Amino acid sequence: QQQVKQSPQSLIVQKGGISIINCAYENTAFDYFPWYQQFPGKGPALLIAIRPDVSEKKEGRFTISFNKSAKQFSLHIMDSQPGDSATYFCAPVYNQGGKLIFGQGTELSVKP
Amino acid sequence: NAGVTQTPKFRILKIGQSMTLQCTQDMNHNYMYWYRQDPGMGLKLIYYSVGAGITDKGEVPNGYNVSRSTTEDFPLRLELAAPSQTSVYFCASSYLEGAGGYTFGSGTRLTVV
């Protein structure tokens, strides 16, 4: 059973464009909703996260939108840059033990 | 501040051999985790620990064992290595259940031949 479904699998965006990655989850026991960024050969790094009592959070060029009733949350990258080229994972957190459950990942390529 | 340190970075094992992947964190985090990442896939939780002396299974624990004798160390043991355990292994730690961001190590790339 796939608890977290992420889309698209890959994304190509022109420099300056908007990148949008979506995540749908099934388990209502998740209580924290982060996005992680991973560069080749590196471990994932926390990019931005949101609590379920908030519908949107913005940090610089990165925004999370959260829809609790639809069990979905998305990552928006504004003014995408070639340095944003990486793999992005949604990874909602269980409310017990703090376990992350990762989506399948989205490989983003930003073309100059 | 070293964060989460994993050793070795690379290892080739023969089928049936055993090895221990080391993970150490210097941030005094209570929560520690082991994940594996297969090519083109998300990370899968193997084992986790909420404090010294406490461990529990994750999504894919078969073929692995862990121990947590200190806050700093969380080694992962592979017994009787199989080709299906070829993967990249990441250790992570967190200071706060859930709400705290995880700090990941740089990974161990393991090949079983």
PDB file of C-alpha atoms in Angstrom:
ATOM      1  CA  GLN A   1       0.000   0.000   0.000  1.00  0.00           C
ATOM      2  CA  GLN A   2       1.475   3.277  -1.107  1.00  0.00           C
ATOM      3  CA  GLN A   3       0.832   5.791   1.640  1.00  0.00           C
ATOM      4  CA  VAL A   4       2.352   8.761  -0.144  1.00  0.00           C
ATOM      5  CA  LYS A   5       2.009   9.477  -3.862  1.00  0.00           C
ATOM      6  CA  GLN A   6       4.132  12.172  -5.436  1.00  0.00           C
ATOM      7  CA  SER A   7       3.834  13.652  -8.919  1.00  0.00           C
ATOM      8  CA  PRO A   8       5.241  14.273 -11.416  1.00  0.00           C
ATOM      9  CA  GLN A   9       8.195  11.871 -11.480  1.00  0.00           C
ATOM     10  CA  SER A  10      10.229  14.342 -13.489  1.00  0.00           C
ATOM     11  CA  LEU A  11       9.884  17.997 -14.372  1.00  0.00           C
ATOM     12  CA  ILE A  12      11.705  20.279 -16.779  1.00  0.00           C
ATOM     13  CA  VAL A  13      11.298  24.019 -16.254  1.00  0.00           C
ATOM     14  CA  GLN A  14      12.903  27.025 -17.909  1.00  0.00           C
ATOM     15  CA  LYS A  15      14.916  29.414 -15.771  1.00  0.00           C
ATOM     16  CA  GLY A  16      12.595  31.921 -14.163  1.00  0.00           C
ATOM     17  CA  GLY A  17       9.570  29.645 -14.422  1.00  0.00           C
ATOM     18  CA  ILE A  18       7.435  28.095 -11.693  1.00  0.00           C
ATOM     19  CA  SER A  19       7.996  24.496 -10.604  1.00  0.00           C
ATOM     20  CA  ILE A  20       5.055  22.701  -8.976  1.00  0.00           C
ATOM     21  CA  ILE A  21       5.301  19.297  -7.297  1.00  0.00           C
ATOM     22  CA  ASN A  22       2.342  17.554  -5.703  1.00  0.00           C
ATOM     23  CA  CYS A  23       1.965  15.050  -2.892  1.00  0.00           C
ATOM     24  CA  ALA A  24      -1.097  13.067  -1.847  1.00  0.00           C
ATOM     25  CA  TYR A  25      -1.260  11.031   1.345  1.00  0.00           C
ATOM     26  CA  GLU A  26      -3.687   8.564   2.846  1.00  0.00           C
ATOM     27  CA  ASN A  27      -2.813   8.252   6.514  1.00  0.00           C
ATOM     28  CA  THR A  28      -4.429  10.751   8.873  1.00  0.00           C
ATOM     29  CA  ALA A  29      -1.742   9.981  11.488  1.00  0.00           C
ATOM     30  CA  PHE A  30       0.668  12.320   9.715  1.00  0.00           C
ATOM     31  CA  ASP A  31       1.048  15.577  11.593  1.00  0.00           C
ATOM     32  CA  TYR A  32       3.909  17.432   9.880  1.00  0.00           C
ATOM     33  CA  PHE A  33       4.491  17.905   6.166  1.00  0.00           C
ATOM     34  CA  PRO A  34       8.040  18.624   4.966  1.00  0.00           C
ATOM     35  CA  TRP A  35       9.712  18.724   1.598  1.00  0.00           C
ATOM     36  CA  TYR A  36      13.286  17.540   1.244  1.00  0.00           C
ATOM     37  CA  GLN A  37      15.813  18.407  -1.452  1.00  0.00           C
ATOM     38  CA  GLN A  38      18.492  15.941  -2.527  1.00  0.00           C
ATOM     39  CA  PHE A  39      21.496  16.580  -4.755  1.00  0.00           C
ATOM     40  CA  PRO A  40      23.347  13.668  -6.384  1.00  0.00           C
ATOM     41  CA  GLY A  41      25.626  11.861  -3.940  1.00  0.00           C
ATOM     42  CA  LYS A  42      24.192  13.669  -0.927  1.00  0.00           C
ATOM     43  CA  GLY A  43      21.644  12.936   1.741  1.00  0.00           C
ATOM     44  CA  PRO A  44      18.264  14.699   1.667  1.00  0.00           C
ATOM     45  CA  ALA A  45      18.095  18.115   3.313  1.00  0.00           C
ATOM     46  CA  LEU A  46      15.030  19.780   4.774  1.00  0.00           C
ATOM     47  CA  LEU A  47      13.778  22.511   2.439  1.00  0.00           C
ATOM     48  CA  ILE A  48      10.499  23.693   3.931  1.00  0.00           C
ATOM     49  CA  ALA A  49       7.755  22.228   6.111  1.00  0.00           C
ATOM     50  CA  ILE A  50       4.225  23.005   7.225  1.00  0.00           C
ATOM     51  CA  ARG A  51       1.945  22.069  10.108  1.00  0.00           C
ATOM     52  CA  PRO A  52      -1.610  20.894   9.324  1.00  0.00           C
ATOM     53  CA  ASP A  53      -3.233  23.906  10.988  1.00  0.00           C
ATOM     54  CA  VAL A  54      -1.753  26.214   8.334  1.00  0.00           C
ATOM     55  CA  SER A  55      -2.843  26.306   4.666  1.00  0.00           C
ATOM     56  CA  GLU A  56       0.220  27.991   3.203  1.00  0.00           C
ATOM     57  CA  LYS A  57       3.805  28.750   4.167  1.00  0.00           C
ATOM     58  CA  LYS A  58       6.322  30.773   2.192  1.00  0.00           C
ATOM     59  CA  GLU A  59      10.082  30.921   2.616  1.00  0.00           C
ATOM     60  CA  GLY A  60      11.817  32.960  -0.043  1.00  0.00           C
ATOM     61  CA  ARG A  61      11.091  31.413  -3.435  1.00  0.00           C
ATOM     62  CA  PHE A  62       9.609  28.250  -1.902  1.00  0.00           C
ATOM     63  CA  THR A  63       5.940  27.878  -0.915  1.00  0.00           C
ATOM     64  CA  ILE A  64       3.999  24.953   0.517  1.00  0.00           C
ATOM     65  CA  SER A  65       0.254  24.804  -0.017  1.00  0.00           C
ATOM     66  CA  PHE A  66      -1.664  22.401   2.221  1.00  0.00           C
ATOM     67  CA  ASN A  67      -5.190  21.062   1.736  1.00  0.00           C
ATOM     68  CA  LYS A  68      -6.115  18.960   4.752  1.00  0.00           C
ATOM     69  CA  SER A  69      -9.548  17.869   3.501  1.00  0.00           C
ATOM     70  CA  ALA A  70      -8.095  16.640   0.203  1.00  0.00           C
ATOM     71  CA  LYS A  71      -5.033  15.130   1.951  1.00  0.00           C
ATOM     72  CA  GLN A  72      -2.724  16.894  -0.450  1.00  0.00           C
ATOM     73  CA  PHE A  73       0.145  19.320  -0.236  1.00  0.00           C
ATOM     74  CA  SER A  74       2.321  20.870  -2.892  1.00  0.00           C
ATOM     75  CA  LEU A  75       5.646  22.615  -3.330  1.00  0.00           C
ATOM     76  CA  HIS A  76       5.909  25.710  -5.513  1.00  0.00           C
ATOM     77  CA  ILE A  77       9.299  27.030  -6.557  1.00  0.00           C
ATOM     78  CA  MET A  78       9.047  30.532  -7.937  1.00  0.00           C
ATOM     79  CA  ASP A  79      11.666  32.009 -10.296  1.00  0.00           C
ATOM     80  CA  SER A  80      13.269  28.572 -10.676  1.00  0.00           C
ATOM     81  CA  GLN A  81      17.059  28.593 -11.069  1.00  0.00           C
ATOM     82  CA  PRO A  82      19.498  26.028 -12.502  1.00  0.00           C
ATOM     83  CA  GLY A  83      20.830  25.572  -8.950  1.00  0.00           C
ATOM     84  CA  ASP A  84      17.384  24.246  -7.973  1.00  0.00           C
ATOM     85  CA  SER A  85      17.977  21.200 -10.186  1.00  0.00           C
ATOM     86  CA  ALA A  86      17.719  18.302  -7.748  1.00  0.00           C
ATOM     87  CA  THR A  87      15.374  15.562  -6.609  1.00  0.00           C
ATOM     88  CA  TYR A  88      12.551  16.652  -4.325  1.00  0.00           C
ATOM     89  CA  PHE A  89      10.728  14.420  -1.886  1.00  0.00           C
ATOM     90  CA  CYS A  90       7.616  14.964   0.134  1.00  0.00           C
ATOM     91  CA  ALA A  91       7.976  13.097   3.414  1.00  0.00           C
ATOM     92  CA  PRO A  92       5.068  13.452   5.838  1.00  0.00           C
ATOM     93  CA  VAL A  93       5.839  12.602   9.452  1.00  0.00           C
ATOM     94  CA  TYR A  94       3.993  10.166  11.695  1.00  0.00           C
ATOM     95  CA  ASN A  95       2.800  11.641  14.955  1.00  0.00           C
ATOM     96  CA  GLN A  96       4.495   8.829  16.893  1.00  0.00           C
ATOM     97  CA  GLY A  97       8.204   8.133  16.636  1.00  0.00           C
ATOM     98  CA  GLY A  98       8.687  10.979  14.177  1.00  0.00           C
ATOM     99  CA  LYS A  99       9.019   8.605  11.231  1.00  0.00           C
ATOM    100  CA  LEU A 100       9.252  10.115   7.758  1.00  0.00           C
ATOM    101  CA  ILE A 101       7.385   8.342   4.967  1.00  0.00           C
ATOM    102  CA  PHE A 102       8.899   9.399   1.663  1.00  0.00           C
ATOM    103  CA  GLY A 103       7.204   9.907  -1.656  1.00  0.00           C
ATOM    104  CA  GLN A 104       8.834   8.482  -4.768  1.00  0.00           C
ATOM    105  CA  GLY A 105      10.622  11.711  -5.611  1.00  0.00           C
ATOM    106  CA  THR A 106      10.513  14.283  -8.409  1.00  0.00           C
ATOM    107  CA  GLU A 107      13.599  14.968 -10.467  1.00  0.00           C
ATOM    108  CA  LEU A 108      13.607  18.669 -11.332  1.00  0.00           C
ATOM    109  CA  SER A 109      15.743  20.055 -14.106  1.00  0.00           C
ATOM    110  CA  VAL A 110      15.852  23.826 -14.603  1.00  0.00           C
ATOM    111  CA  LYS A 111      17.153  24.799 -18.032  1.00  0.00           C
ATOM    112  CA  PRO A 112      19.131  28.040 -18.433  1.00  0.00           C
TER     113      PRO A 112
ATOM    114  CA  ASN B   1      29.928  20.539  14.229  1.00  0.00           C
ATOM    115  CA  ALA B   2      30.087  17.290  12.251  1.00  0.00           C
ATOM    116  CA  GLY B   3      26.339  16.488  12.298  1.00  0.00           C
ATOM    117  CA  VAL B   4      25.651  12.889  11.241  1.00  0.00           C
ATOM    118  CA  THR B   5      28.672  10.854  10.200  1.00  0.00           C
ATOM    119  CA  GLN B   6      28.379   7.573   8.319  1.00  0.00           C
ATOM    120  CA  THR B   7      31.141   5.090   7.598  1.00  0.00           C
ATOM    121  CA  PRO B   8      32.135   3.585   5.279  1.00  0.00           C
ATOM    122  CA  LYS B   9      31.113   5.639   2.218  1.00  0.00           C
ATOM    123  CA  PHE B  10      31.391   2.696  -0.138  1.00  0.00           C
ATOM    124  CA  ARG B  11      31.523  -1.064   0.354  1.00  0.00           C
ATOM    125  CA  ILE B  12      31.337  -4.172  -1.797  1.00  0.00           C
ATOM    126  CA  LEU B  13      30.199  -7.344  -0.043  1.00  0.00           C
ATOM    127  CA  LYS B  14      29.980 -10.885  -1.239  1.00  0.00           C
ATOM    128  CA  ILE B  15      26.728 -12.804  -0.824  1.00  0.00           C
ATOM    129  CA  GLY B  16      26.536 -14.263   2.673  1.00  0.00           C
ATOM    130  CA  GLN B  17      29.029 -11.869   4.240  1.00  0.00           C
ATOM    131  CA  SER B  18      28.127  -9.627   7.154  1.00  0.00           C
ATOM    132  CA  MET B  19      28.987  -6.035   7.969  1.00  0.00           C
ATOM    133  CA  THR B  20      28.072  -3.131  10.195  1.00  0.00           C
ATOM    134  CA  LEU B  21      27.279   0.327   8.898  1.00  0.00           C
ATOM    135  CA  GLN B  22      28.295   2.942  11.421  1.00  0.00           C
ATOM    136  CA  CYS B  23      26.345   6.101  12.242  1.00  0.00           C
ATOM    137  CA  THR B  24      27.326   8.744  14.796  1.00  0.00           C
ATOM    138  CA  GLN B  25      25.742  12.095  15.566  1.00  0.00           C
ATOM    139  CA  ASP B  26      27.155  14.845  17.763  1.00  0.00           C
ATOM    140  CA  MET B  27      23.988  16.918  18.178  1.00  0.00           C
ATOM    141  CA  ASN B  28      22.598  15.055  21.213  1.00  0.00           C
ATOM    142  CA  HIS B  29      19.507  14.057  19.229  1.00  0.00           C
ATOM    143  CA  ASN B  30      17.269  11.424  20.780  1.00  0.00           C
ATOM    144  CA  TYR B  31      15.709  10.240  17.541  1.00  0.00           C
ATOM    145  CA  MET B  32      17.753   8.287  14.992  1.00  0.00           C
ATOM    146  CA  TYR B  33      16.753   6.472  11.804  1.00  0.00           C
ATOM    147  CA  TRP B  34      18.096   4.199   9.108  1.00  0.00           C
ATOM    148  CA  TYR B  35      16.752   4.473   5.566  1.00  0.00           C
ATOM    149  CA  ARG B  36      17.649   2.763   2.323  1.00  0.00           C
ATOM    150  CA  GLN B  37      17.304   4.346  -1.096  1.00  0.00           C
ATOM    151  CA  ASP B  38      17.091   2.240  -4.239  1.00  0.00           C
ATOM    152  CA  PRO B  39      17.722   3.854  -7.656  1.00  0.00           C
ATOM    153  CA  GLY B  40      14.948   6.225  -8.709  1.00  0.00           C
ATOM    154  CA  MET B  41      12.992   5.557  -5.538  1.00  0.00           C
ATOM    155  CA  GLY B  42      12.162   7.338  -2.329  1.00  0.00           C
ATOM    156  CA  LEU B  43      13.729   6.363   0.961  1.00  0.00           C
ATOM    157  CA  LYS B  44      12.354   3.416   2.916  1.00  0.00           C
ATOM    158  CA  LEU B  45      12.609   3.251   6.714  1.00  0.00           C
ATOM    159  CA  ILE B  46      14.523   0.209   8.000  1.00  0.00           C
ATOM    160  CA  TYR B  47      14.760   0.800  11.771  1.00  0.00           C
ATOM    161  CA  TYR B  48      14.458   3.707  14.121  1.00  0.00           C
ATOM    162  CA  SER B  49      15.223   4.615  17.716  1.00  0.00           C
ATOM    163  CA  VAL B  50      13.611   7.164  20.033  1.00  0.00           C
ATOM    164  CA  GLY B  51      16.410   7.012  22.576  1.00  0.00           C
ATOM    165  CA  ALA B  52      19.258   4.928  23.933  1.00  0.00           C
ATOM    166  CA  GLY B  53      18.144   1.352  24.523  1.00  0.00           C
ATOM    167  CA  ILE B  54      14.957   1.700  22.447  1.00  0.00           C
ATOM    168  CA  THR B  55      14.644   0.520  18.854  1.00  0.00           C
ATOM    169  CA  ASP B  56      11.765  -0.441  16.590  1.00  0.00           C
ATOM    170  CA  LYS B  57      11.161  -1.775  13.096  1.00  0.00           C
ATOM    171  CA  GLY B  58      10.320   0.389  10.134  1.00  0.00           C
ATOM    172  CA  GLU B  59       8.888  -0.514   6.735  1.00  0.00           C
ATOM    173  CA  VAL B  60      11.661  -2.869   5.517  1.00  0.00           C
ATOM    174  CA  PRO B  61      13.488  -4.407   8.537  1.00  0.00           C
ATOM    175  CA  ASN B  62      14.087  -7.938   7.226  1.00  0.00           C
ATOM    176  CA  GLY B  63      17.765  -8.844   6.956  1.00  0.00           C
ATOM    177  CA  TYR B  64      18.907  -6.050   9.273  1.00  0.00           C
ATOM    178  CA  ASN B  65      19.500  -5.484  12.963  1.00  0.00           C
ATOM    179  CA  VAL B  66      20.249  -2.403  15.034  1.00  0.00           C
ATOM    180  CA  SER B  67      21.312  -1.452  18.527  1.00  0.00           C
ATOM    181  CA  ARG B  68      21.363   1.846  20.413  1.00  0.00           C
ATOM    182  CA  SER B  69      23.622   1.659  23.441  1.00  0.00           C
ATOM    183  CA  THR B  70      24.431   5.387  23.453  1.00  0.00           C
ATOM    184  CA  THR B  71      22.681   8.556  22.316  1.00  0.00           C
ATOM    185  CA  GLU B  72      25.411   9.198  19.739  1.00  0.00           C
ATOM    186  CA  ASP B  73      25.687   5.851  17.947  1.00  0.00           C
ATOM    187  CA  PHE B  74      23.173   3.838  15.951  1.00  0.00           C
ATOM    188  CA  PRO B  75      24.896   1.040  13.973  1.00  0.00           C
ATOM    189  CA  LEU B  76      23.072  -1.036  11.364  1.00  0.00           C
ATOM    190  CA  ARG B  77      24.045  -4.699  11.049  1.00  0.00           C
ATOM    191  CA  LEU B  78      23.613  -6.726   7.879  1.00  0.00           C
ATOM    192  CA  GLU B  79      23.741 -10.470   8.412  1.00  0.00           C
ATOM    193  CA  LEU B  80      24.088 -12.833   5.434  1.00  0.00           C
ATOM    194  CA  ALA B  81      24.149 -10.133   2.767  1.00  0.00           C
ATOM    195  CA  ALA B  82      21.951 -10.657  -0.298  1.00  0.00           C
ATOM    196  CA  PRO B  83      21.902  -8.883  -3.699  1.00  0.00           C
ATOM    197  CA  SER B  84      18.542  -7.344  -2.722  1.00  0.00           C
ATOM    198  CA  GLN B  85      20.401  -5.321  -0.084  1.00  0.00           C
ATOM    199  CA  THR B  86      22.359  -3.455  -2.725  1.00  0.00           C
ATOM    200  CA  SER B  87      21.334   0.127  -2.039  1.00  0.00           C
ATOM    201  CA  VAL B  88      22.389   3.454  -0.610  1.00  0.00           C
ATOM    202  CA  TYR B  89      21.898   3.618   3.143  1.00  0.00           C
ATOM    203  CA  PHE B  90      21.219   6.861   4.968  1.00  0.00           C
ATOM    204  CA  CYS B  91      21.296   7.480   8.680  1.00  0.00           C
ATOM    205  CA  ALA B  92      19.399  10.465  10.101  1.00  0.00           C
ATOM    206  CA  SER B  93      18.758  12.081  13.439  1.00  0.00           C
ATOM    207  CA  SER B  94      16.213  14.512  14.828  1.00  0.00           C
ATOM    208  CA  TYR B  95      16.019  16.489  18.065  1.00  0.00           C
ATOM    209  CA  LEU B  96      12.241  16.648  18.194  1.00  0.00           C
ATOM    210  CA  GLU B  97       9.703  14.000  17.358  1.00  0.00           C
ATOM    211  CA  GLY B  98       8.193  14.899  14.021  1.00  0.00           C
ATOM    212  CA  ALA B  99       8.381  18.658  14.065  1.00  0.00           C
ATOM    213  CA  GLY B 100      12.146  18.897  14.024  1.00  0.00           C
ATOM    214  CA  GLY B 101      13.876  18.626  10.702  1.00  0.00           C
ATOM    215  CA  TYR B 102      15.963  15.566  10.142  1.00  0.00           C
ATOM    216  CA  THR B 103      19.701  15.788   9.604  1.00  0.00           C
ATOM    217  CA  PHE B 104      20.889  13.122   7.195  1.00  0.00           C
ATOM    218  CA  GLY B 105      24.333  11.667   6.799  1.00  0.00           C
ATOM    219  CA  SER B 106      25.993  11.534   3.396  1.00  0.00           C
ATOM    220  CA  GLY B 107      25.169   7.864   2.897  1.00  0.00           C
ATOM    221  CA  THR B 108      26.860   4.483   2.440  1.00  0.00           C
ATOM    222  CA  ARG B 109      26.735   2.957  -1.028  1.00  0.00           C
ATOM    223  CA  LEU B 110      26.626  -0.835  -0.612  1.00  0.00           C
ATOM    224  CA  THR B 111      26.905  -3.368  -3.405  1.00  0.00           C
ATOM    225  CA  VAL B 112      26.348  -7.078  -2.766  1.00  0.00           C
ATOM    226  CA  VAL B 113      27.789  -9.360  -5.444  1.00  0.00           C
TER     227      VAL B 113
END
